[in-house]
C-alpha positions as a printed Julia matrix, in Angstrom:
311×3 Matrix{Float64}:
  -5.09  -27.16  -39.96
  -3.24  -24.48  -41.58
  -2.49  -22.78  -45.65
  -6.25  -22.85  -46.12
  -7.01  -26.32  -45.92
 -10.88  -27.4   -46.02
 -12.32  -29.83  -43.33
 -13.42  -31.9   -46.02
 -12.22  -32.15  -50.95
 -14.47  -31.02  -53.21
 -14.66  -30.05  -57.63
 -15.81  -26.97  -58.56
 -16.17  -25.68  -61.83
 -15.92  -22.41  -63.58
 -18.35  -22.51  -65.92
 -21.34  -19.61  -64.78
 -25.24  -19.65  -66.94
 -26.9   -16.22  -67.49
 -28.54  -16.4   -64.17
 -26.23  -16.86  -61.71
 -26.44  -21.27  -61.02
 -23.28  -22.0   -60.94
 -21.61  -25.72  -61.23
 -20.89  -26.76  -57.95
 -21.18  -30.27  -56.2
 -21.27  -29.11  -53.74
 -23.47  -30.17  -49.83
 -22.32  -27.97  -47.79
 -24.48  -24.23  -47.07
 -22.61  -20.99  -48.59
 -19.48  -21.74  -50.63
 -16.63  -18.99  -50.51
 -15.04  -20.28  -54.45
 -10.63  -18.12  -54.05
 -12.67  -15.3   -53.27
 -10.96  -10.82  -53.03
 -13.28   -8.65  -51.23
 -12.02   -5.37  -50.11
 -13.74   -1.87  -49.78
 -13.19    1.56  -52.06
 -10.59    3.52  -51.11
  -8.31    0.57  -49.77
  -5.07    0.29  -50.14
  -5.34   -3.45  -51.21
  -8.08   -6.2   -50.08
  -9.2    -7.42  -46.75
 -10.28  -10.95  -47.77
  -7.49  -12.36  -50.52
  -8.27  -15.82  -52.62
 -10.04  -17.22  -49.48
 -11.81  -20.32  -50.16
 -14.73  -22.04  -47.53
 -17.38  -24.69  -47.22
 -19.54  -23.58  -44.44
 -21.54  -27.35  -43.67
 -25.19  -26.99  -44.13
 -27.16  -27.73  -40.66
 -24.0   -26.72  -38.01
 -22.83  -23.71  -36.09
 -19.55  -22.03  -37.69
 -18.0   -19.69  -35.94
 -15.29  -16.78  -37.09
 -12.39  -15.74  -35.0
  -9.72  -14.02  -35.18
  -7.28  -10.93  -33.72
  -9.16   -7.34  -34.97
  -8.42   -6.34  -38.57
  -8.46  -10.37  -39.54
 -11.23   -9.88  -42.1
 -14.23  -11.06  -39.95
 -16.92   -9.31  -40.14
 -15.55   -8.67  -43.99
 -16.37  -12.26  -44.73
 -19.11  -12.48  -43.69
 -20.7    -8.86  -44.88
 -19.84  -10.42  -49.12
 -21.37  -13.89  -47.44
 -24.25  -12.17  -47.85
 -24.24  -10.09  -50.65
 -23.64   -6.52  -48.55
 -19.5    -6.45  -50.35
 -19.15   -6.67  -54.21
 -16.0    -8.95  -54.7
 -13.08   -7.71  -56.66
 -13.17  -11.38  -57.76
 -14.33  -15.34  -56.67
 -18.0   -16.11  -56.23
 -19.64  -16.86  -53.5
 -22.59  -19.86  -54.53
 -26.03  -20.19  -52.04
 -27.86  -22.66  -53.67
 -25.36  -23.33  -56.34
 -26.17  -19.73  -57.67
 -24.11  -16.81  -56.83
 -25.42  -14.61  -54.65
 -25.32  -11.65  -56.19
 -27.68  -12.84  -58.79
 -30.46  -12.58  -55.69
 -32.56   -9.39  -55.34
 -32.96   -8.68  -52.62
 -35.69  -10.02  -51.34
 -35.33  -13.71  -52.46
 -32.0   -13.95  -51.25
 -33.93  -11.96  -47.67
 -35.93  -15.79  -48.4
 -33.13  -17.54  -47.9
 -31.09  -16.56  -45.31
 -30.69  -13.59  -42.81
 -28.6   -11.55  -41.0
 -27.86   -9.09  -38.26
 -25.16   -6.39  -38.18
 -23.09   -5.24  -34.78
 -25.09   -2.15  -35.73
 -28.93   -2.11  -35.3
 -31.82    0.86  -35.14
 -35.12    1.11  -34.83
 -37.55    3.65  -33.95
 -37.59    3.54  -29.58
 -41.45    4.14  -29.94
 -41.38    0.53  -31.45
 -43.12   -2.22  -29.96
 -40.54   -5.72  -29.73
 -43.54   -7.68  -31.66
 -43.59   -4.61  -33.93
 -40.22   -4.74  -34.89
 -39.94   -8.83  -34.68
 -42.86   -8.01  -37.44
 -40.0    -6.48  -39.37
 -38.77   -9.6   -40.12
 -41.86  -10.51  -42.2
 -40.4    -7.96  -45.5
 -39.02  -10.86  -47.79
 -42.31  -12.87  -47.31
 -44.85   -9.73  -48.4
 -45.85   -8.65  -50.88
 -47.16   -4.67  -51.32
 -49.8    -3.17  -49.42
 -49.81   -6.83  -48.09
 -51.35   -7.17  -44.89
 -49.61  -10.24  -42.03
 -51.12  -13.44  -42.81
 -51.82  -16.51  -40.33
 -48.59  -17.62  -41.43
 -46.48  -14.75  -40.7
 -47.95  -14.74  -37.44
 -46.95  -18.01  -36.11
 -43.16  -16.39  -37.56
 -43.56  -14.56  -35.12
 -45.14  -15.88  -32.85
 -41.75  -18.89  -33.16
 -39.71  -16.5   -33.25
 -40.27  -14.89  -29.98
 -40.84  -17.55  -29.06
 -37.67  -18.67  -29.2
 -35.56  -15.46  -28.48
 -36.97  -15.69  -25.1
 -38.75  -12.91  -24.78
 -42.28  -13.51  -24.64
 -42.36  -11.18  -21.79
 -41.16   -8.22  -23.76
 -43.88   -8.79  -26.23
 -45.48   -5.26  -25.37
 -42.55   -2.79  -24.29
 -41.53    0.04  -26.48
 -37.35   -1.63  -28.17
 -36.8     1.52  -25.62
 -37.2     0.97  -22.61
 -35.15   -2.8   -22.53
 -31.2    -3.62  -21.55
 -28.74   -3.82  -23.99
 -28.66   -8.05  -23.67
 -32.3    -7.15  -23.95
 -32.05   -5.65  -27.21
 -30.0    -7.6   -28.68
 -32.4   -11.36  -28.52
 -35.36   -8.66  -30.16
 -33.49   -8.33  -31.82
 -31.9   -12.26  -33.21
 -36.03  -12.9   -32.8
 -36.89  -10.55  -35.83
 -33.65  -12.55  -38.23
 -35.54  -16.03  -37.07
 -38.98  -14.41  -38.29
 -37.12  -14.24  -41.74
 -37.33  -17.7   -40.6
 -34.59  -18.64  -43.02
 -32.13  -21.9   -43.85
 -29.04  -19.45  -42.81
 -28.73  -17.48  -40.3
 -24.63  -14.47  -39.65
 -24.59  -13.01  -36.51
 -22.12  -10.53  -35.69
 -20.53  -10.55  -33.24
 -23.84  -11.23  -31.51
 -22.32  -11.3   -27.92
 -20.04   -8.61  -28.4
 -21.2    -6.22  -24.84
 -23.04   -8.12  -22.78
 -23.66   -9.71  -19.38
 -22.77  -13.26  -19.05
 -26.05  -14.25  -18.37
 -27.17  -12.46  -22.02
 -24.26  -14.39  -23.6
 -25.17  -17.74  -22.4
 -28.89  -17.12  -23.89
 -27.78  -15.59  -26.79
 -25.38  -18.59  -27.89
 -28.42  -21.21  -26.38
 -31.25  -19.54  -29.42
 -27.86  -21.18  -31.18
 -27.46  -24.53  -30.21
 -31.75  -24.75  -30.4
 -31.76  -23.45  -33.85
 -29.01  -26.24  -35.25
 -30.68  -29.13  -32.78
 -34.51  -28.14  -33.81
 -34.68  -26.97  -37.07
 -31.1   -27.24  -38.75
 -30.83  -23.69  -39.85
 -26.62  -22.88  -40.64
 -25.62  -20.83  -38.32
 -22.49  -18.54  -38.62
 -21.28  -16.25  -36.51
 -18.06  -14.02  -35.07
 -16.98  -14.07  -32.09
 -14.31  -13.01  -30.13
 -15.02  -14.84  -26.6
 -12.5   -17.76  -27.88
 -13.96  -19.84  -25.13
 -17.62  -19.41  -26.57
 -16.45  -20.85  -30.55
 -14.91  -23.18  -29.16
 -17.32  -24.83  -25.85
 -21.49  -23.65  -29.25
 -19.8   -24.19  -32.6
 -18.97  -27.36  -34.42
 -16.73  -25.53  -36.19
 -13.86  -23.24  -35.8
 -12.6   -20.2   -39.01
  -9.65  -18.98  -37.81
  -8.53  -16.06  -39.67
  -5.53  -13.38  -40.26
  -5.37  -10.55  -42.09
  -6.96  -11.73  -44.29
  -6.35  -15.22  -44.63
  -8.51  -18.63  -43.58
  -5.42  -19.96  -42.03
  -7.27  -23.09  -40.38
 -10.77  -24.25  -40.52
 -11.69  -27.84  -38.97
 -13.16  -29.61  -35.36
 -12.9   -27.03  -32.2
 -10.13  -28.97  -31.53
  -8.7   -29.17  -34.61
  -8.47  -25.27  -34.6
  -8.16  -24.08  -31.11
  -5.31  -25.04  -29.5
  -1.73  -23.24  -27.81
  -0.12  -23.17  -30.86
  -3.02  -21.06  -32.99
  -3.35  -18.86  -30.5
   0.24  -18.08  -30.24
  -0.09  -17.69  -34.57
  -3.52  -15.55  -34.88
  -3.34  -13.84  -31.74
   0.28  -13.92  -30.92
  -0.91  -14.4   -27.35
   0.61  -17.4   -24.42
  -2.44  -18.83  -23.41
  -3.11  -22.15  -21.61
  -6.57  -24.52  -23.39
  -8.14  -26.27  -19.7
 -10.53  -28.79  -20.42
 -14.42  -28.94  -18.51
 -16.62  -31.01  -19.07
 -18.47  -28.03  -20.56
 -16.04  -27.97  -22.81
 -13.16  -26.42  -23.69
 -11.92  -22.62  -21.74
  -9.44  -20.01  -22.62
  -7.12  -18.53  -19.75
  -5.68  -15.73  -22.06
  -1.76  -15.42  -19.68
   0.69  -12.78  -21.49
   1.08  -11.8   -24.77
   3.65  -12.76  -27.21
   6.31   -9.35  -26.94
   8.84  -10.68  -29.83
   5.08  -11.37  -31.66
   4.98   -7.36  -31.12
   8.63   -6.44  -31.99
   8.53   -7.85  -35.31
   5.7    -6.53  -36.09
   6.27   -3.49  -34.92
   9.69   -3.2   -36.58
   8.01   -4.82  -39.93
   6.05   -1.94  -39.87
   8.59    0.99  -39.3
  10.85   -0.7   -41.99
   7.46   -0.34  -44.59
   7.36    2.84  -43.94
  11.53    3.94  -44.69
  10.6     1.82  -47.58
  12.47   -1.61  -46.39
  11.88   -5.46  -46.94
  12.82   -7.2   -44.54
  14.66   -9.57  -46.21
  17.21   -5.55  -46.44
  17.38   -5.75  -43.38
  21.22   -5.56  -41.9
  21.86   -8.41  -39.75
């Protein structure tokens, strides 16, 4: 699919009430409607007028080259960036109409960079995920303890429970952070590059947690992945971004193709079908694409446009 096509059609009303409720007929977990978002001081928006429906209870992977807007879109879904235009809807309400704790009870997010004191124990860190469900000065309840136990078990870090976070490996630490966000007990989970820099074993463990969330709890998961084979293997839906636009959106077999990898990533590749899912083998960069991009960049610096280029 091309040109920001949707996996299914829906009608959208632009009327909003004072409490942030929007009249949208949608069965999706999150609705992105003509979203424009960027950063202060930037020349233009990173995400420019994009529309997307995130299916409920499924895994959606965001893929694309560096700078394509994957993490920016994820931040907008989590209300970490104010849109310049458009909106993101959760439960037919704009996400920016929720207060922080209310939103955190519905949507969990794990960013690329996370820090905690080295001396804090794994259990104590996971307990911090319960903050949206607690009032000031409230002690841990039986429900909190149960949620922490379940999160630790699902992330597979029971054997690390009493360890200090500073003594863990990178892969172990990532699983503990995932356990913390699982303890929030939300219906939607956003993960920004959860497997980057991990060894193959810990990558598999992270992705198996994602599978269990979908299969055992019907959690909606949206995650940014650099590994295209992982996206094709584990995701129900793949969204390919290029230069701030949604280039394609649909099931992996429709999105992860030789043509798309050439158009979006500028690579020649081979896709090998296996019983475990497709495997993407990058072969060569597309030199002609790179040259065209370089020439275009040089022309823009000189104040020219491709239409004025002399043949």
